[in-house]
Amino acid sequence: ISVVYQIQVGEELWWALQNISFLLSLIPLGGWSGAIVGKILSGNWQGILIYLVLYVIVLVWMLKEIFAGKLDYYEEVITATEQREALQKSLRTGKFLGDTSTRKHRHLKKLGIGHGKGATTIFYKHLLEGKRSRKTFINTGTIIQCLTAIGAAYVLKRTFQLGESILFVSILIFMLYLQVLLMRVERWSMELQCHYIYLLPISGFQKFIFSALEGCIRCLVENVIIVGLVGIILKMPISLIGLGILLRVSFELFLIALNLLSQRLIGSIANKGIFFVLYYLIAVAMQVPGILLGGYVGIRTGGGLSNINSLLEIVLGVVIVWNMLVALIISFLANGAFNTMELNE
């Protein structure tokens, strides 16, 4: 935030980073390492000693936690090793394999999901899984996309003599392409690998909506940060920033629906190259009509090239509606995947 603000008031990127170097040096371990390198280059031996003392304090604390705490991790490793050895011994002797389990009993503090009814239980289940796996709405992918977008905005703004609106839309298009490349394995698709979701006595459409809801919320949180920062750097109006956020969210909905459609039409292909070629061809074929329709509506309604912001807002608005409409139609037509489980050999 500090770097973005300094760039907005006219500061150069290098000096903006220099101005926050002290804040960065306060970050434990990683920041201290950078500070030590900087102190070595500047010959400030007293500063090096201070950070080394901090390192020693943290290392002593970590050793204390390791030796004084419960070593459940190592117990699990030993248990797994004993189980594997018992299994191999049973295989050699031909004994019944059901007696080889040495897994210890584990006491769970909390059982069940605790929230939701019917299809909403799937959504709360995904939130609980994300909490347990420490994969929140903001993760490493969010940070990578954010840094990429900010870097692209800074470089393009300094390199090309184009209007801020054109640069903003260019970065949006690049981020949409990056969104396809970083296509994640959503939790709803993993649900299809188990039998539980097929046993719920509700419609396939409801299953699909609440299965994909966690991914949509994560996408909204991500893009408020990513597109918001890019819009601030390029000094875009709030309306265009909001449409940019909705564009990426609607595109995420489109990709989720496209994944569902590809599973229904293409199925599981052993050759992943062929699968992705077909996937991209279907995606392009569905996106082109929306883009052409947005351009046509923008020109017909008088946006024109004289008011580029109005034209871009109309085009983005039409594409957003198109993405959401396509996603809704696909979810209606292909939600049978949540009712019938495919039997694989």
mmCIF file of N, CA and C in Angstrom, residues 217-317:
data_model
loop_
_atom_site.group_PDB
_atom_site.id
_atom_site.type_symbol
_atom_site.label_atom_id
_atom_site.label_comp_id
_atom_site.label_asym_id
_atom_site.label_seq_id
_atom_site.Cartn_x
_atom_site.Cartn_y
_atom_site.Cartn_z
ATOM 1 N N ILE A 217 -16.546 -16.850 -4.225
ATOM 2 C CA ILE A 217 -16.240 -15.865 -3.184
ATOM 3 C C ILE A 217 -14.748 -15.595 -3.131
ATOM 4 N N ARG A 218 -13.942 -16.645 -3.235
ATOM 5 C CA ARG A 218 -12.492 -16.457 -3.242
ATOM 6 C C ARG A 218 -12.068 -15.591 -4.428
ATOM 7 N N CYS A 219 -12.677 -15.833 -5.589
ATOM 8 C CA CYS A 219 -12.349 -15.044 -6.776
ATOM 9 C C CYS A 219 -12.728 -13.579 -6.588
ATOM 10 N N LEU A 220 -13.880 -13.310 -5.943
ATOM 11 C CA LEU A 220 -14.308 -11.929 -5.690
ATOM 12 C C LEU A 220 -13.328 -11.215 -4.779
ATOM 13 N N VAL A 221 -12.900 -11.885 -3.697
ATOM 14 C CA VAL A 221 -11.949 -11.272 -2.766
ATOM 15 C C VAL A 221 -10.622 -11.002 -3.462
ATOM 16 N N GLU A 222 -10.156 -11.951 -4.256
ATOM 17 C CA GLU A 222 -8.901 -11.787 -4.982
ATOM 18 C C GLU A 222 -8.941 -10.562 -5.884
ATOM 19 N N ASN A 223 -10.011 -10.436 -6.649
ATOM 20 C CA ASN A 223 -10.057 -9.403 -7.674
ATOM 21 C C ASN A 223 -10.363 -8.026 -7.124
ATOM 22 N N VAL A 224 -11.003 -7.953 -5.959
ATOM 23 C CA VAL A 224 -11.127 -6.653 -5.310
ATOM 24 C C VAL A 224 -9.744 -6.092 -5.008
ATOM 25 N N ILE A 225 -8.839 -6.983 -4.598
ATOM 26 C CA ILE A 225 -7.469 -6.562 -4.296
ATOM 27 C C ILE A 225 -6.682 -6.294 -5.572
ATOM 28 N N ILE A 226 -6.697 -7.261 -6.509
ATOM 29 C CA ILE A 226 -5.855 -7.168 -7.706
ATOM 30 C C ILE A 226 -6.297 -6.034 -8.616
ATOM 31 N N VAL A 227 -7.547 -6.073 -9.055
ATOM 32 C CA VAL A 227 -8.039 -5.054 -9.982
ATOM 33 C C VAL A 227 -8.106 -3.691 -9.298
ATOM 34 N N GLY A 228 -8.424 -3.685 -7.991
ATOM 35 C CA GLY A 228 -8.470 -2.415 -7.277
ATOM 36 C C GLY A 228 -7.128 -1.714 -7.261
ATOM 37 N N LEU A 229 -6.051 -2.456 -6.979
ATOM 38 C CA LEU A 229 -4.718 -1.860 -6.960
ATOM 39 C C LEU A 229 -4.300 -1.362 -8.339
ATOM 40 N N VAL A 230 -4.591 -2.151 -9.384
ATOM 41 C CA VAL A 230 -4.255 -1.715 -10.744
ATOM 42 C C VAL A 230 -5.028 -0.455 -11.107
ATOM 43 N N GLY A 231 -6.311 -0.407 -10.741
ATOM 44 C CA GLY A 231 -7.106 0.784 -11.026
ATOM 45 C C GLY A 231 -6.597 2.012 -10.303
ATOM 46 N N ILE A 232 -6.130 1.837 -9.056
ATOM 47 C CA ILE A 232 -5.587 2.975 -8.306
ATOM 48 C C ILE A 232 -4.301 3.480 -8.949
ATOM 49 N N ILE A 233 -3.445 2.543 -9.375
ATOM 50 C CA ILE A 233 -2.186 2.938 -10.007
ATOM 51 C C ILE A 233 -2.442 3.726 -11.289
ATOM 52 N N LEU A 234 -3.423 3.272 -12.089
ATOM 53 C CA LEU A 234 -3.719 3.925 -13.373
ATOM 54 C C LEU A 234 -4.754 5.033 -13.241
ATOM 55 N N LYS A 235 -5.215 5.316 -11.987
ATOM 56 C CA LYS A 235 -6.164 6.403 -11.715
ATOM 57 C C LYS A 235 -7.443 6.246 -12.519
ATOM 58 N N MET A 236 -8.010 5.051 -12.465
ATOM 59 C CA MET A 236 -9.249 4.749 -13.177
ATOM 60 C C MET A 236 -10.455 5.189 -12.345
ATOM 61 N N PRO A 237 -11.567 5.547 -13.015
ATOM 62 C CA PRO A 237 -12.796 5.846 -12.270
ATOM 63 C C PRO A 237 -13.333 4.607 -11.569
ATOM 64 N N ILE A 238 -14.083 4.827 -10.494
ATOM 65 C CA ILE A 238 -14.596 3.728 -9.684
ATOM 66 C C ILE A 238 -15.491 2.802 -10.513
ATOM 67 N N SER A 239 -16.270 3.381 -11.433
ATOM 68 C CA SER A 239 -17.172 2.565 -12.248
ATOM 69 C C SER A 239 -16.404 1.563 -13.099
ATOM 70 N N LEU A 240 -15.279 1.987 -13.686
ATOM 71 C CA LEU A 240 -14.493 1.100 -14.537
ATOM 72 C C LEU A 240 -13.773 0.046 -13.693
ATOM 73 N N ILE A 241 -13.319 0.430 -12.492
ATOM 74 C CA ILE A 241 -12.689 -0.552 -11.599
ATOM 75 C C ILE A 241 -13.699 -1.610 -11.182
ATOM 76 N N GLY A 242 -14.931 -1.173 -10.842
ATOM 77 C CA GLY A 242 -15.970 -2.125 -10.463
ATOM 78 C C GLY A 242 -16.322 -3.078 -11.588
ATOM 79 N N LEU A 243 -16.387 -2.567 -12.811
ATOM 80 C CA LEU A 243 -16.676 -3.439 -13.953
ATOM 81 C C LEU A 243 -15.531 -4.409 -14.204
ATOM 82 N N GLY A 244 -14.296 -3.955 -13.982
ATOM 83 C CA GLY A 244 -13.153 -4.855 -14.131
ATOM 84 C C GLY A 244 -13.204 -6.002 -13.137
ATOM 85 N N ILE A 245 -13.586 -5.701 -11.891
ATOM 86 C CA ILE A 245 -13.733 -6.752 -10.879
ATOM 87 C C ILE A 245 -14.824 -7.728 -11.285
ATOM 88 N N LEU A 246 -15.982 -7.203 -11.711
ATOM 89 C CA LEU A 246 -17.089 -8.071 -12.116
ATOM 90 C C LEU A 246 -16.730 -8.889 -13.350
ATOM 91 N N LEU A 247 -15.889 -8.314 -14.236
ATOM 92 C CA LEU A 247 -15.480 -9.052 -15.430
ATOM 93 C C LEU A 247 -14.705 -10.307 -15.047
ATOM 94 N N ARG A 248 -13.747 -10.174 -14.146
ATOM 95 C CA ARG A 248 -12.955 -11.342 -13.753
ATOM 96 C C ARG A 248 -13.789 -12.350 -12.962
ATOM 97 N N VAL A 249 -14.718 -11.861 -12.143
ATOM 98 C CA VAL A 249 -15.577 -12.781 -11.401
ATOM 99 C C VAL A 249 -16.497 -13.532 -12.361
ATOM 100 N N SER A 250 -17.082 -12.812 -13.329
ATOM 101 C CA SER A 250 -17.954 -13.476 -14.306
ATOM 102 C C SER A 250 -17.170 -14.449 -15.175
ATOM 103 N N PHE A 251 -15.905 -14.123 -15.458
ATOM 104 C CA PHE A 251 -15.068 -15.034 -16.237
ATOM 105 C C PHE A 251 -14.744 -16.283 -15.432
ATOM 106 N N GLU A 252 -14.594 -16.127 -14.112
ATOM 107 C CA GLU A 252 -14.389 -17.288 -13.250
ATOM 108 C C GLU A 252 -15.623 -18.187 -13.272
ATOM 109 N N LEU A 253 -16.814 -17.578 -13.222
ATOM 110 C CA LEU A 253 -18.052 -18.350 -13.336
ATOM 111 C C LEU A 253 -18.105 -19.083 -14.673
ATOM 112 N N PHE A 254 -17.675 -18.383 -15.725
ATOM 113 C CA PHE A 254 -17.654 -18.986 -17.054
ATOM 114 C C PHE A 254 -16.710 -20.185 -17.095
ATOM 115 N N LEU A 255 -15.517 -20.054 -16.482
ATOM 116 C CA LEU A 255 -14.549 -21.151 -16.478
ATOM 117 C C LEU A 255 -15.062 -22.342 -15.672
ATOM 118 N N ILE A 256 -15.716 -22.057 -14.544
ATOM 119 C CA ILE A 256 -16.275 -23.154 -13.739
ATOM 120 C C ILE A 256 -17.323 -23.913 -14.543
ATOM 121 N N ALA A 257 -18.218 -23.164 -15.207
ATOM 122 C CA ALA A 257 -19.242 -23.808 -16.024
ATOM 123 C C ALA A 257 -18.616 -24.543 -17.208
ATOM 124 N N LEU A 258 -17.557 -23.973 -17.774
ATOM 125 C CA LEU A 258 -16.888 -24.618 -18.904
ATOM 126 C C LEU A 258 -16.223 -25.922 -18.471
ATOM 127 N N ASN A 259 -15.660 -25.948 -17.259
ATOM 128 C CA ASN A 259 -15.094 -27.197 -16.745
ATOM 129 C C ASN A 259 -16.162 -28.273 -16.616
ATOM 130 N N LEU A 260 -17.352 -27.861 -16.153
ATOM 131 C CA LEU A 260 -18.457 -28.810 -16.043
ATOM 132 C C LEU A 260 -18.876 -29.319 -17.416
ATOM 133 N N LEU A 261 -18.958 -28.398 -18.389
ATOM 134 C CA LEU A 261 -19.352 -28.792 -19.741
ATOM 135 C C LEU A 261 -18.314 -29.709 -20.374
ATOM 136 N N SER A 262 -17.027 -29.406 -20.144
ATOM 137 C CA SER A 262 -15.973 -30.238 -20.739
ATOM 138 C C SER A 262 -16.008 -31.644 -20.166
ATOM 139 N N GLN A 263 -16.369 -31.775 -18.897
ATOM 140 C CA GLN A 263 -16.481 -33.113 -18.315
ATOM 141 C C GLN A 263 -17.643 -33.887 -18.922
ATOM 142 N N ARG A 264 -18.696 -33.169 -19.303
ATOM 143 C CA ARG A 264 -19.848 -33.834 -19.907
ATOM 144 C C ARG A 264 -19.605 -34.181 -21.377
ATOM 145 N N LEU A 265 -18.930 -33.276 -22.096
ATOM 146 C CA LEU A 265 -18.736 -33.478 -23.539
ATOM 147 C C LEU A 265 -17.470 -34.268 -23.850
ATOM 148 N N ILE A 266 -16.354 -33.867 -23.210
ATOM 149 C CA ILE A 266 -15.060 -34.463 -23.535
ATOM 150 C C ILE A 266 -14.790 -35.681 -22.676
ATOM 151 N N GLY A 267 -15.198 -35.608 -21.401
ATOM 152 C CA GLY A 267 -14.902 -36.706 -20.486
ATOM 153 C C GLY A 267 -13.442 -36.677 -20.088
ATOM 154 N N SER A 268 -12.938 -37.784 -19.661
ATOM 155 C CA SER A 268 -11.534 -37.897 -19.250
ATOM 156 C C SER A 268 -10.702 -38.446 -20.401
ATOM 157 N N ILE A 269 -9.810 -37.603 -20.919
ATOM 158 C CA ILE A 269 -8.934 -37.990 -22.022
ATOM 159 C C ILE A 269 -7.540 -38.232 -21.462
ATOM 160 N N ALA A 270 -6.935 -39.342 -21.837
ATOM 161 C CA ALA A 270 -5.601 -39.663 -21.328
ATOM 162 C C ALA A 270 -4.571 -38.626 -21.776
ATOM 163 N N ASN A 271 -4.698 -38.161 -23.026
ATOM 164 C CA ASN A 271 -3.767 -37.162 -23.546
ATOM 165 C C ASN A 271 -4.222 -35.779 -23.107
ATOM 166 N N LYS A 272 -3.515 -35.198 -22.119
ATOM 167 C CA LYS A 272 -3.908 -33.908 -21.591
ATOM 168 C C LYS A 272 -3.731 -32.790 -22.611
ATOM 169 N N GLY A 273 -2.788 -32.956 -23.538
ATOM 170 C CA GLY A 273 -2.610 -31.945 -24.576
ATOM 171 C C GLY A 273 -3.850 -31.790 -25.435
ATOM 172 N N ILE A 274 -4.405 -32.909 -25.859
ATOM 173 C CA ILE A 274 -5.632 -32.870 -26.657
ATOM 174 C C ILE A 274 -6.773 -32.267 -25.843
ATOM 175 N N PHE A 275 -6.844 -32.612 -24.553
ATOM 176 C CA PHE A 275 -7.910 -32.085 -23.705
ATOM 177 C C PHE A 275 -7.851 -30.565 -23.630
ATOM 178 N N PHE A 276 -6.646 -30.013 -23.396
ATOM 179 C CA PHE A 276 -6.539 -28.569 -23.250
ATOM 180 C C PHE A 276 -6.762 -27.839 -24.570
ATOM 181 N N VAL A 277 -6.362 -28.436 -25.687
ATOM 182 C CA VAL A 277 -6.641 -27.824 -26.991
ATOM 183 C C VAL A 277 -8.146 -27.719 -27.206
ATOM 184 N N LEU A 278 -8.860 -28.810 -26.963
ATOM 185 C CA LEU A 278 -10.323 -28.786 -27.093
ATOM 186 C C LEU A 278 -10.944 -27.811 -26.098
ATOM 187 N N TYR A 279 -10.390 -27.767 -24.904
ATOM 188 C CA TYR A 279 -10.912 -26.868 -23.866
ATOM 189 C C TYR A 279 -10.779 -25.408 -24.302
ATOM 190 N N TYR A 280 -9.599 -25.026 -24.811
ATOM 191 C CA TYR A 280 -9.378 -23.648 -25.232
ATOM 192 C C TYR A 280 -10.222 -23.297 -26.458
ATOM 193 N N LEU A 281 -10.387 -24.238 -27.374
ATOM 194 C CA LEU A 281 -11.216 -23.974 -28.544
ATOM 195 C C LEU A 281 -12.664 -23.709 -28.139
ATOM 196 N N ILE A 282 -13.180 -24.499 -27.207
ATOM 197 C CA ILE A 282 -14.543 -24.270 -26.731
ATOM 198 C C ILE A 282 -14.648 -22.919 -26.021
ATOM 199 N N ALA A 283 -13.631 -22.573 -25.227
ATOM 200 C CA ALA A 283 -13.645 -21.295 -24.504
ATOM 201 C C ALA A 283 -13.645 -20.116 -25.467
ATOM 202 N N VAL A 284 -12.786 -20.159 -26.479
ATOM 203 C CA VAL A 284 -12.722 -19.063 -27.457
ATOM 204 C C VAL A 284 -14.028 -18.960 -28.233
ATOM 205 N N ALA A 285 -14.568 -20.110 -28.656
ATOM 206 C CA ALA A 285 -15.813 -20.106 -29.423
ATOM 207 C C ALA A 285 -16.961 -19.491 -28.624
ATOM 208 N N MET A 286 -16.951 -19.644 -27.301
ATOM 209 C CA MET A 286 -18.022 -19.080 -26.477
ATOM 210 C C MET A 286 -17.773 -17.624 -26.110
ATOM 211 N N GLN A 287 -16.523 -17.189 -26.101
ATOM 212 C CA GLN A 287 -16.214 -15.816 -25.714
ATOM 213 C C GLN A 287 -16.338 -14.827 -26.869
ATOM 214 N N VAL A 288 -16.025 -15.256 -28.087
ATOM 215 C CA VAL A 288 -16.042 -14.348 -29.238
ATOM 216 C C VAL A 288 -17.402 -13.690 -29.450
ATOM 217 N N PRO A 289 -18.530 -14.415 -29.400
ATOM 218 C CA PRO A 289 -19.827 -13.744 -29.585
ATOM 219 C C PRO A 289 -20.092 -12.648 -28.557
ATOM 220 N N GLY A 290 -19.698 -12.872 -27.307
ATOM 221 C CA GLY A 290 -19.907 -11.855 -26.288
ATOM 222 C C GLY A 290 -19.085 -10.607 -26.539
ATOM 223 N N ILE A 291 -17.824 -10.786 -26.986
ATOM 224 C CA ILE A 291 -16.970 -9.631 -27.274
ATOM 225 C C ILE A 291 -17.502 -8.843 -28.464
ATOM 226 N N LEU A 292 -17.888 -9.563 -29.518
ATOM 227 C CA LEU A 292 -18.449 -8.880 -30.700
ATOM 228 C C LEU A 292 -19.748 -8.166 -30.359
ATOM 229 N N LEU A 293 -20.590 -8.795 -29.567
ATOM 230 C CA LEU A 293 -21.848 -8.170 -29.170
ATOM 231 C C LEU A 293 -21.591 -6.926 -28.331
ATOM 232 N N GLY A 294 -20.592 -6.992 -27.433
ATOM 233 C CA GLY A 294 -20.265 -5.824 -26.624
ATOM 234 C C GLY A 294 -19.771 -4.665 -27.467
ATOM 235 N N GLY A 295 -18.894 -4.942 -28.452
ATOM 236 C CA GLY A 295 -18.425 -3.886 -29.340
ATOM 237 C C GLY A 295 -19.546 -3.284 -30.158
ATOM 238 N N TYR A 296 -20.451 -4.128 -30.650
ATOM 239 C CA TYR A 296 -21.574 -3.640 -31.460
ATOM 240 C C TYR A 296 -22.505 -2.750 -30.632
ATOM 241 N N VAL A 297 -22.828 -3.201 -29.417
ATOM 242 C CA VAL A 297 -23.718 -2.415 -28.554
ATOM 243 C C VAL A 297 -23.059 -1.101 -28.165
ATOM 244 N N GLY A 298 -21.744 -1.138 -27.880
ATOM 245 C CA GLY A 298 -21.046 0.077 -27.505
ATOM 246 C C GLY A 298 -21.050 1.121 -28.604
ATOM 247 N N ILE A 299 -20.826 0.683 -29.829
ATOM 248 C CA ILE A 299 -20.813 1.629 -30.954
ATOM 249 C C ILE A 299 -22.222 2.136 -31.256
ATOM 250 N N ARG A 300 -23.212 1.253 -31.211
ATOM 251 C CA ARG A 300 -24.593 1.626 -31.530
ATOM 252 C C ARG A 300 -25.196 2.572 -30.497
ATOM 253 N N THR A 301 -24.785 2.453 -29.251
ATOM 254 C CA THR A 301 -25.351 3.312 -28.205
ATOM 255 C C THR A 301 -24.652 4.655 -28.099
ATOM 256 N N GLY A 302 -23.687 4.913 -28.983
ATOM 257 C CA GLY A 302 -23.086 6.244 -29.037
ATOM 258 C C GLY A 302 -21.839 6.408 -28.210
ATOM 259 N N GLY A 303 -21.261 5.283 -27.725
ATOM 260 C CA GLY A 303 -20.021 5.412 -26.962
ATOM 261 C C GLY A 303 -18.940 6.018 -27.834
ATOM 262 N N GLY A 304 -18.685 5.354 -28.961
ATOM 263 C CA GLY A 304 -17.731 5.871 -29.935
ATOM 264 C C GLY A 304 -16.328 5.989 -29.383
ATOM 265 N N LEU A 305 -15.427 6.370 -30.226
ATOM 266 C CA LEU A 305 -14.042 6.547 -29.812
ATOM 267 C C LEU A 305 -13.811 7.890 -29.148
ATOM 268 N N SER A 306 -14.780 8.827 -29.238
ATOM 269 C CA SER A 306 -14.619 10.134 -28.621
ATOM 270 C C SER A 306 -14.672 10.053 -27.094
ATOM 271 N N ASN A 307 -15.432 9.095 -26.581
ATOM 272 C CA ASN A 307 -15.514 8.881 -25.135
ATOM 273 C C ASN A 307 -15.124 7.439 -24.846
ATOM 274 N N ILE A 308 -13.831 7.197 -24.713
ATOM 275 C CA ILE A 308 -13.311 5.842 -24.631
ATOM 276 C C ILE A 308 -13.773 5.152 -23.360
ATOM 277 N N ASN A 309 -13.894 5.892 -22.247
ATOM 278 C CA ASN A 309 -14.315 5.273 -20.994
ATOM 279 C C ASN A 309 -15.742 4.739 -21.091
ATOM 280 N N SER A 310 -16.636 5.523 -21.712
ATOM 281 C CA SER A 310 -18.024 5.078 -21.859
ATOM 282 C C SER A 310 -18.099 3.842 -22.746
ATOM 283 N N LEU A 311 -17.318 3.831 -23.824
ATOM 284 C CA LEU A 311 -17.305 2.685 -24.727
ATOM 285 C C LEU A 311 -16.808 1.427 -24.000
ATOM 286 N N LEU A 312 -15.718 1.564 -23.227
ATOM 287 C CA LEU A 312 -15.177 0.417 -22.503
ATOM 288 C C LEU A 312 -16.147 -0.076 -21.443
ATOM 289 N N GLU A 313 -16.827 0.831 -20.770
ATOM 290 C CA GLU A 313 -17.797 0.421 -19.757
ATOM 291 C C GLU A 313 -18.940 -0.373 -20.372
ATOM 292 N N ILE A 314 -19.414 0.061 -21.541
ATOM 293 C CA ILE A 314 -20.500 -0.662 -22.207
ATOM 294 C C ILE A 314 -20.035 -2.043 -22.651
ATOM 295 N N VAL A 315 -18.842 -2.107 -23.258
ATOM 296 C CA VAL A 315 -18.312 -3.397 -23.727
ATOM 297 C C VAL A 315 -18.122 -4.352 -22.552
ATOM 298 N N LEU A 316 -17.500 -3.866 -21.485
ATOM 299 C CA LEU A 316 -17.278 -4.724 -20.319
ATOM 300 C C LEU A 316 -18.604 -5.173 -19.713
ATOM 301 N N GLY A 317 -19.585 -4.267 -19.649
ATOM 302 C CA GLY A 317 -20.886 -4.629 -19.098
ATOM 303 C C GLY A 317 -21.574 -5.724 -19.895
#
